[in-house]
Coordinates of C-alpha atoms in Angstrom, one line a residue:
M1 CA -12.7 49.2 60.1
E2 CA -16.3 49.5 58.2
D3 CA -18.1 48.3 55.3
L4 CA -18.1 51.7 53.2
N5 CA -19.0 50.5 50.0
G6 CA -21.7 47.9 50.5
D7 CA -19.5 45.1 49.4
S8 CA -20.0 43.1 52.8
K9 CA -16.3 43.5 53.4
L10 CA -14.5 45.3 55.8
D11 CA -12.4 48.6 54.4
L12 CA -9.8 50.3 56.3
V13 CA -9.9 53.8 57.2
I14 CA -6.0 55.5 57.6
A15 CA -5.6 58.7 59.2
N16 CA -2.1 60.4 57.7
S17 CA -0.5 62.2 60.4
D18 CA 1.7 64.5 58.2
D19 CA -1.0 66.2 56.0
N20 CA -4.5 65.3 58.0
N21 CA -5.8 63.5 55.4
I22 CA -7.6 60.6 55.6
S23 CA -7.0 57.4 53.0
V24 CA -9.6 54.6 52.6
L25 CA -8.5 51.5 51.6
F26 CA -11.3 49.1 50.0
A27 CA -10.9 45.5 50.0
N28 CA -10.8 43.9 46.9
S29 CA -13.6 41.9 45.8
D30 CA -13.9 38.8 43.9
P31 CA -15.4 39.2 40.2
T32 CA -19.3 38.1 40.5
D33 CA -19.7 36.8 36.9
L34 CA -19.0 36.8 33.1
E35 CA -20.7 37.3 29.9
L36 CA -20.5 37.0 26.5
T37 CA -21.8 39.3 24.0
A38 CA -23.8 38.5 20.9
V39 CA -21.9 36.6 18.2
T40 CA -21.1 38.2 15.0
E41 CA -22.8 36.5 12.1
N42 CA -19.6 36.7 9.7
V43 CA -17.7 34.0 11.6
E44 CA -14.5 32.8 9.6
A45 CA -11.0 31.7 10.6
G46 CA -9.2 34.3 12.6
S47 CA -12.1 36.5 13.1
E48 CA -13.1 38.5 16.2
I49 CA -16.5 36.9 17.1
A50 CA -17.8 38.2 20.8
T51 CA -16.4 40.0 23.8
F52 CA -16.2 39.3 27.3
T53 CA -17.9 41.5 30.0
T54 CA -17.1 41.2 33.9
T55 CA -19.3 41.9 36.8
D56 CA -17.2 43.2 39.5
P57 CA -18.2 45.1 42.5
D58 CA -14.8 47.0 42.1
Q59 CA -16.1 49.0 39.3
N60 CA -12.9 50.3 37.8
D61 CA -10.8 46.7 38.3
K62 CA -9.3 45.5 35.2
H63 CA -9.7 41.6 34.0
T64 CA -7.7 39.4 31.9
Y65 CA -9.5 36.2 30.3
S66 CA -8.5 32.7 30.1
F67 CA -9.5 29.1 29.2
V68 CA -9.8 26.7 32.1
A69 CA -10.5 23.0 32.1
G70 CA -13.8 21.9 33.4
V71 CA -17.6 21.7 33.0
G72 CA -18.5 23.2 29.5
D73 CA -15.0 23.3 28.0
T74 CA -15.9 20.9 25.3
D75 CA -14.6 23.5 22.5
N76 CA -12.2 25.3 24.3
N77 CA -9.6 24.3 21.3
A78 CA -11.9 25.7 18.6
F79 CA -10.9 29.2 19.7
I80 CA -8.2 31.8 21.1
I81 CA -8.8 34.9 23.6
D82 CA -6.8 37.9 22.5
G83 CA -7.4 40.6 25.2
D84 CA -11.4 40.5 25.6
K85 CA -12.2 39.0 22.6
L86 CA -13.0 35.6 21.7
K87 CA -11.7 34.4 18.0
I88 CA -12.6 31.2 16.4
K89 CA -9.3 29.5 14.8
S90 CA -11.4 28.2 11.7
D91 CA -14.7 28.8 9.7
A92 CA -17.7 27.8 11.8
T93 CA -19.0 24.3 11.4
K94 CA -21.7 24.1 13.9
S95 CA -24.6 26.5 15.5
S96 CA -23.4 26.1 19.0
Y97 CA -20.1 25.7 21.0
K98 CA -19.1 25.3 24.6
V99 CA -16.3 26.9 26.4
R100 CA -15.2 27.2 29.9
V101 CA -13.4 30.8 30.7
R102 CA -12.2 32.5 33.7
T103 CA -11.8 36.2 34.2
T104 CA -9.2 37.3 36.9
D105 CA -9.0 40.7 38.4
L106 CA -5.6 42.8 39.0
A107 CA -5.5 41.4 42.4
G108 CA -5.7 37.7 41.0
L109 CA -9.1 36.9 42.3
S110 CA -11.2 35.3 39.9
F111 CA -14.3 33.7 38.4
D112 CA -15.1 31.0 36.3
K113 CA -17.8 29.8 34.1
D114 CA -18.9 27.9 31.1
L115 CA -20.6 29.6 28.2
D116 CA -22.4 28.8 25.0
V117 CA -21.1 30.4 21.7
K118 CA -24.4 30.5 20.0
I119 CA -23.9 31.5 15.8
D120 CA -27.8 32.3 15.3
G121 CA -29.5 31.0 12.7
F122 CA -26.7 28.6 11.4
G123 CA -28.2 26.2 8.9
S124 CA -31.5 27.8 8.7
T125 CA -33.7 27.5 5.8
T126 CA -35.8 31.0 6.0
N127 CA -36.7 33.1 3.2
T128 CA -35.9 36.3 4.9
Q129 CA -32.3 38.0 5.4
I130 CA -29.4 35.5 5.3
T131 CA -28.1 35.8 8.9
T132 CA -26.0 32.4 8.6
I133 CA -22.6 31.6 7.4
F134 CA -23.7 28.6 5.0
Q135 CA -26.9 28.6 4.3
L136 CA -29.6 26.7 2.5
V137 CA -32.8 28.7 1.2
N138 CA -35.9 27.3 -0.1
I139 CA -37.0 29.6 -3.1
T140 CA -39.7 28.0 -4.3
Q141 CA -41.4 24.5 -3.4
N142 CA -38.2 22.3 -5.0
I143 CA -35.5 25.0 -5.8
F144 CA -32.8 25.6 -3.4
I145 CA -30.0 28.3 -2.8
V146 CA -26.7 27.0 -1.3
D147 CA -24.8 30.4 0.0
S148 CA -21.6 31.3 2.1
K149 CA -21.4 34.4 3.6
V150 CA -17.8 34.1 3.9
K151 CA -16.1 35.9 0.8
G152 CA -14.2 33.0 -1.6
K153 CA -15.8 30.1 0.3
K154 CA -18.2 27.8 -1.3
G155 CA -21.7 26.6 0.1
K156 CA -22.0 23.3 1.5
L157 CA -24.4 20.6 2.1
S158 CA -24.8 17.5 4.3
L159 CA -27.2 14.9 3.3
K160 CA -28.1 11.7 5.2
I161 CA -30.2 9.0 5.1
K162 CA -33.4 9.0 7.1
N163 CA -35.5 6.4 6.2
N164 CA -34.9 3.9 3.4
N165 CA -37.6 1.1 3.1
A166 CA -37.3 0.5 -0.8
K167 CA -36.5 -2.7 -2.3
E168 CA -34.2 -1.6 -4.9
V169 CA -31.0 0.5 -5.1
N170 CA -32.0 4.2 -6.1
E171 CA -29.7 7.0 -7.4
L172 CA -30.1 10.2 -5.6
C173 CA -28.5 13.7 -7.6
V174 CA -28.8 17.3 -7.8
F175 CA -28.2 19.8 -10.4
A176 CA -28.1 23.3 -10.8
V177 CA -30.8 25.5 -12.6
D178 CA -30.7 28.9 -14.3
D179 CA -33.4 30.6 -12.6
D180 CA -36.2 30.6 -9.9
E181 CA -38.0 28.8 -12.6
G182 CA -35.9 25.8 -12.5
K183 CA -35.2 26.8 -16.3
I184 CA -32.1 25.1 -18.2
N185 CA -30.8 27.0 -21.3
G186 CA -34.2 27.9 -21.5
I187 CA -35.9 24.9 -21.0
A188 CA -38.5 24.9 -18.7
P189 CA -39.5 21.8 -15.9
G190 CA -41.9 19.4 -17.6
A191 CA -40.9 20.8 -21.2
E192 CA -39.6 18.4 -23.8
G193 CA -35.7 17.5 -23.5
Y194 CA -35.6 19.3 -19.7
T195 CA -35.0 15.6 -18.3
K196 CA -32.0 14.7 -20.4
V197 CA -30.3 18.3 -20.1
A198 CA -30.9 18.1 -16.3
L199 CA -29.3 14.8 -16.3
E200 CA -26.2 15.9 -18.1
R201 CA -25.2 18.6 -15.7
S202 CA -26.1 16.8 -12.5
K203 CA -24.1 15.1 -9.6
V204 CA -24.6 11.7 -8.6
I205 CA -24.8 12.2 -4.4
F206 CA -25.1 8.5 -3.4
S207 CA -27.1 5.2 -4.2
S208 CA -28.9 3.9 -1.3
I209 CA -28.7 0.0 -1.1
A210 CA -31.8 -2.2 0.0
K211 CA -30.1 -4.9 2.0
L212 CA -27.3 -3.7 4.3
P213 CA -24.7 -6.1 5.7
K214 CA -24.6 -6.6 9.3
G215 CA -22.1 -4.1 10.7
F216 CA -23.0 -1.6 8.1
K217 CA -24.9 1.6 8.8
N218 CA -26.4 4.2 6.7
E219 CA -26.0 7.0 9.5
D220 CA -22.1 6.3 9.5
L221 CA -21.9 7.5 5.9
K222 CA -20.6 11.2 5.1
N223 CA -22.2 12.9 2.4
I224 CA -20.9 16.7 2.0
L225 CA -21.1 18.3 -1.3
E226 CA -19.6 21.8 -2.4
F227 CA -20.9 24.5 -4.7
E228 CA -20.3 27.9 -5.8
S229 CA -21.9 30.2 -3.4
G230 CA -25.6 31.2 -4.7
T231 CA -25.9 28.4 -6.7
K232 CA -29.6 27.3 -7.4
L233 CA -30.4 23.5 -7.1
R234 CA -33.0 20.8 -7.6
F235 CA -32.5 17.0 -6.7
Y236 CA -33.9 13.9 -8.4
L237 CA -34.2 10.5 -7.7
V238 CA -33.5 7.3 -10.4
S239 CA -35.6 4.2 -9.5
N240 CA -33.7 1.5 -9.4
S241 CA -31.0 2.6 -11.8
T242 CA -28.5 5.2 -12.7
T243 CA -28.3 8.5 -14.5
Q244 CA -25.7 6.9 -16.7
A245 CA -28.3 4.3 -17.5
V246 CA -31.0 6.7 -18.4
L247 CA -28.5 8.9 -20.5
S248 CA -27.3 5.5 -22.5
G249 CA -30.8 4.6 -23.3
K250 CA -30.7 1.4 -21.2
T251 CA -33.1 2.9 -18.7
S252 CA -36.3 4.9 -19.5
L253 CA -36.7 8.6 -18.6
S254 CA -39.9 7.7 -16.5
S255 CA -37.5 6.1 -13.9
V256 CA -36.5 9.8 -13.0
V257 CA -38.5 11.3 -10.1
F258 CA -37.7 15.1 -9.6
S259 CA -38.0 16.8 -6.4
S260 CA -41.7 18.9 -5.9
A261 CA -43.8 20.6 -3.7
T262 CA -45.4 16.9 -2.9
N263 CA -42.0 15.2 -2.0
N264 CA -40.0 17.8 0.2
S265 CA -40.6 19.6 3.4
T266 CA -38.8 22.0 5.5
Q267 CA -37.7 21.2 8.8
E268 CA -35.8 23.1 11.4
E269 CA -32.4 23.0 10.2
G270 CA -32.9 22.2 6.8
F271 CA -35.2 20.0 4.4
S272 CA -36.2 16.4 3.8
L273 CA -36.6 15.0 0.4
N274 CA -39.4 12.1 0.5
F275 CA -39.7 9.6 -2.3
Q276 CA -41.8 7.3 -1.3
D277 CA -40.0 4.6 0.9
F278 CA -36.6 6.6 0.6
V279 CA -36.6 9.7 2.9
V280 CA -33.1 12.0 3.0
T281 CA -32.4 15.0 5.0
V282 CA -30.6 17.8 3.8
Q283 CA -29.0 20.9 5.6
A284 CA -25.9 23.3 5.2
T285 CA -23.0 22.7 6.9
G286 CA -19.7 24.0 7.6
E287 CA -17.8 20.9 7.8
E288 CA -15.3 20.3 4.8
A289 CA -15.6 17.5 2.5
S290 CA -13.8 14.7 2.7
L291 CA -10.2 14.4 1.4
G292 CA -10.2 12.7 -2.3
T293 CA -13.8 13.0 -3.3
G294 CA -12.8 15.7 -6.0
L295 CA -14.3 13.4 -8.8
Q296 CA -16.9 11.5 -7.0
G297 CA -20.3 12.3 -8.3
K298 CA -19.3 12.4 -11.8
S299 CA -20.0 9.8 -14.5
Q300 CA -17.7 6.8 -13.8
G301 CA -16.2 8.9 -10.9
E302 CA -16.0 6.4 -8.3
L303 CA -12.0 7.3 -7.9
I304 CA -10.0 8.3 -4.9
D305 CA -8.4 11.7 -6.3
L306 CA -5.2 12.7 -4.3
R307 CA -3.8 15.0 -7.4
S308 CA -3.6 17.9 -5.1
V309 CA -1.8 16.2 -1.7
T310 CA 1.9 16.3 -1.7
Q311 CA 2.4 13.8 1.4
S312 CA 1.7 10.2 1.6
V313 CA -1.9 9.7 2.6
T314 CA -3.1 7.0 5.3
A315 CA -6.2 5.2 4.4
E316 CA -8.3 3.2 7.2
F317 CA -10.9 1.0 5.6
A318 CA -13.8 -0.7 6.8
V319 CA -15.1 -3.4 4.6
N320 CA -18.6 -5.6 4.9
R321 CA -20.0 -8.2 2.6
E322 CA -23.3 -9.7 1.8
A323 CA -22.6 -12.3 -0.7
S324 CA -21.6 -16.0 -1.1
Y325 CA -18.1 -15.5 -3.2
N326 CA -14.7 -14.7 -1.2
N327 CA -14.3 -11.6 -3.4
F328 CA -11.0 -9.3 -3.4
V329 CA -11.0 -5.3 -3.3
G330 CA -8.1 -3.4 -4.3
F331 CA -7.1 0.0 -5.9
Y332 CA -4.7 1.0 -8.7
K333 CA -3.5 4.1 -9.9
V334 CA -4.9 5.6 -12.9
A335 CA -2.8 8.2 -15.2
D336 CA -6.2 10.4 -16.1
E337 CA -10.0 10.6 -15.1
N338 CA -10.6 8.1 -18.1
G339 CA -9.0 5.4 -16.4
G340 CA -5.7 5.1 -18.4
I341 CA -2.9 3.1 -17.0
D342 CA 0.7 4.3 -17.0
T343 CA 3.0 1.3 -17.4
N344 CA 6.6 3.0 -18.1
G345 CA 6.5 5.8 -15.5
D346 CA 6.1 8.8 -17.7
G347 CA 2.6 9.7 -16.4
K348 CA 1.0 9.1 -19.8
A349 CA -1.6 6.4 -20.1
D350 CA 0.3 3.6 -22.0
I351 CA -3.0 1.2 -21.8
L352 CA -6.7 2.5 -22.2
V353 CA -9.7 1.4 -20.9
G354 CA -11.1 -1.7 -23.1
Q355 CA -7.8 -2.4 -24.7
A356 CA -6.1 -5.9 -24.3
G357 CA -4.3 -6.7 -21.2
Y358 CA -6.1 -3.5 -19.3
A359 CA -7.2 -6.1 -16.1
E360 CA -3.6 -7.5 -16.0
A361 CA -2.1 -4.3 -16.0
A362 CA -4.3 -3.0 -13.1
V363 CA -4.3 -5.9 -11.1
R364 CA -0.4 -6.0 -11.8
G365 CA -0.1 -2.0 -10.8
R366 CA -2.4 -2.3 -7.4
V367 CA -1.0 -0.6 -4.7
A368 CA 0.9 -2.7 -2.2
G369 CA -0.8 -3.7 1.1
I370 CA -4.3 -2.6 0.3
D371 CA -5.7 -6.4 -0.2
L372 CA -9.1 -6.1 1.4
A373 CA -11.6 -9.2 2.0
V374 CA -13.8 -10.1 4.6
D375 CA -16.1 -13.0 5.9
N376 CA -19.7 -13.0 4.8
Q377 CA -21.6 -10.9 7.2
G378 CA -18.4 -10.0 8.8
T379 CA -16.6 -6.4 9.2
A380 CA -12.8 -6.3 8.7
N381 CA -10.5 -3.2 9.0
Y382 CA -7.2 -2.3 7.3
T383 CA -4.9 0.4 7.2
G384 CA -2.9 1.3 4.1
T385 CA -1.0 4.2 2.4
F386 CA -1.5 6.0 -1.0
G387 CA 1.0 8.0 -2.8
P388 CA 0.7 11.6 -3.4
N389 CA -0.1 13.5 -6.7
S390 CA -2.1 10.5 -8.0
L391 CA -5.5 9.1 -8.8
F392 CA -6.5 5.9 -7.7
A393 CA -9.5 3.3 -8.7
P394 CA -11.3 0.6 -7.2
F395 CA -11.6 -3.2 -8.7
I396 CA -13.1 -6.1 -7.5
I397 CA -12.1 -9.8 -8.3
V398 CA -14.8 -11.9 -7.9
D399 CA -14.4 -15.4 -6.0
G400 CA -10.4 -15.1 -6.5
K401 CA -7.3 -13.3 -6.0
P402 CA -4.7 -11.3 -7.9
D403 CA -2.7 -14.3 -8.5
A404 CA -5.7 -15.8 -10.6
I405 CA -5.7 -12.9 -12.7
L406 CA -2.3 -12.6 -13.6
K407 CA -1.6 -16.1 -14.7
G408 CA -4.7 -15.7 -17.2
D409 CA -7.2 -17.7 -15.3
G410 CA -10.3 -16.7 -17.8
N411 CA -12.8 -18.3 -15.3
K412 CA -12.1 -15.0 -12.8
K413 CA -13.8 -12.1 -13.4
V414 CA -12.7 -8.5 -12.4
Y415 CA -14.8 -5.6 -12.2
F416 CA -13.8 -1.5 -12.4
S417 CA -15.4 1.8 -12.2
F418 CA -15.0 2.3 -16.0
L419 CA -17.6 0.5 -17.6
G420 CA -15.5 -0.3 -21.0
A421 CA -13.1 -2.2 -18.9
N422 CA -16.0 -4.5 -17.8
S423 CA -16.4 -7.8 -20.1
D424 CA -20.0 -7.0 -19.8
K425 CA -19.7 -3.0 -20.1
V426 CA -22.4 -3.0 -17.0
D427 CA -21.5 -0.7 -14.0
H428 CA -20.4 -3.0 -11.0
I429 CA -19.3 -0.2 -8.6
R430 CA -21.5 2.4 -7.0
L431 CA -20.8 5.6 -4.9
L432 CA -22.6 5.0 -1.4
G433 CA -21.3 8.2 0.1
N434 CA -18.2 10.2 0.2
N435 CA -15.4 7.3 -0.4
T436 CA -17.7 4.6 0.4
F437 CA -18.1 2.2 -2.7
G438 CA -20.7 -0.7 -3.1
F439 CA -19.7 -3.4 -5.5
E440 CA -21.9 -6.1 -7.4
D441 CA -20.2 -9.2 -8.1
L442 CA -22.6 -11.0 -10.8
P443 CA -22.4 -10.7 -14.3
N444 CA -24.4 -8.2 -16.3
G445 CA -25.4 -6.7 -12.8
G446 CA -26.9 -9.8 -11.6
D447 CA -29.3 -8.6 -8.5
K448 CA -28.0 -5.2 -9.0
D449 CA -28.0 -4.9 -5.0
Y450 CA -24.4 -3.6 -4.6
N451 CA -23.5 -5.0 -1.3
D452 CA -21.7 -7.9 -2.3
V453 CA -18.9 -5.8 -0.8
I454 CA -18.9 -2.6 0.9
V455 CA -15.4 -0.7 1.4
Q456 CA -15.5 3.0 3.2
V457 CA -12.3 4.5 3.3
K458 CA -11.0 7.2 5.5
L459 CA -8.2 9.5 4.8
S460 CA -5.9 11.3 6.3
V461 CA -2.4 13.1 5.2
S462 CA 0.3 11.3 6.7
P463 CA 2.5 13.4 9.6
T464 CA 6.1 14.5 8.1
V465 CA 8.9 12.7 10.1

């Protein structure tokens, strides 16, 4: 016996008495390393994104690969192994994953290693060649392209409040432009009429409240927006008001502040919008938009849209309050985006926004089991169920309960997302994030802080039995 192949293991030499040949039986060696090739750029569900390679002293040995538990197995469930290929189960949602993999040779000897799966440039804002799945590209000082490399997939953005020292509630919005100069229908930025056409095609991202109730955190808010790939975007802020108020003439056009070279800056994985005391970070993401947000961002679109869902939806509510009134918040089903209420079950609106009896019909038809209230500066959690194939709108009863409205107590006020349904025709509900609503309980907008009640809703399709 002698080490004939230099692997520090003794090999067996056997003489064959029948034919005078000599057989050399090399001792099998363990694999010594495992590597992953560079990840492909086109990472979509089911695609092969990388190849495993094993280092083994036995050069002609074959290997199989499998996931194992242990250090670095964080994202094992995001992938499958097919032969020596690594495949991702769904579209990539981040730039780096961790997996732990075992390589096993024909003799059953193995080697385990935790590996980093890196998707180069994911979320990058470079002006050079696109090398990401979802990307936000700065093409001028204030115009950005949101892009997706996956055919048929929309580009997606994630927005987070980084800093807010403003003393008023501001509304952040985004709108699409037609070219690299930011023109809309031939109207250039700064030209007469530009602000109006920009606001008319805009989408509300969220309103930022100035005074946060205890237990409510801006960093908990989710803000995911989707756009057709290749859309060119600009942003603007409405100071202490709303887009709707500007378009209706209640607020001056001077309250609109557009993004520009002086108030945005590029960062490692996106960019930031700086509006004096209000800073927002924006970056590309692969994260899916929240269920129910299809109409949010439109005028009077503080709704939960479940029209595409065929099963019941579980709703988890987190409720906060910064108000002296004991308010009540509920949700009711509307027949359409305009807020009409179907009272006879034929799917058509029987009572329209602004008509007599609207408030009573809404409260009477509220979703059973979703009765939201909380102590001042407290946090309360509830669970309820929304039906499928439906639209739902929130309402607030000021310092009262549903029974008071149904008994015709005129001293109790109820406010809705639809301005025409409010007795003062003023906005009492603002969008603070995906499925997050801030309520103002005072007539005529009161102090316009929209923190009297805040409701965050997390939705998930109920499992079938």
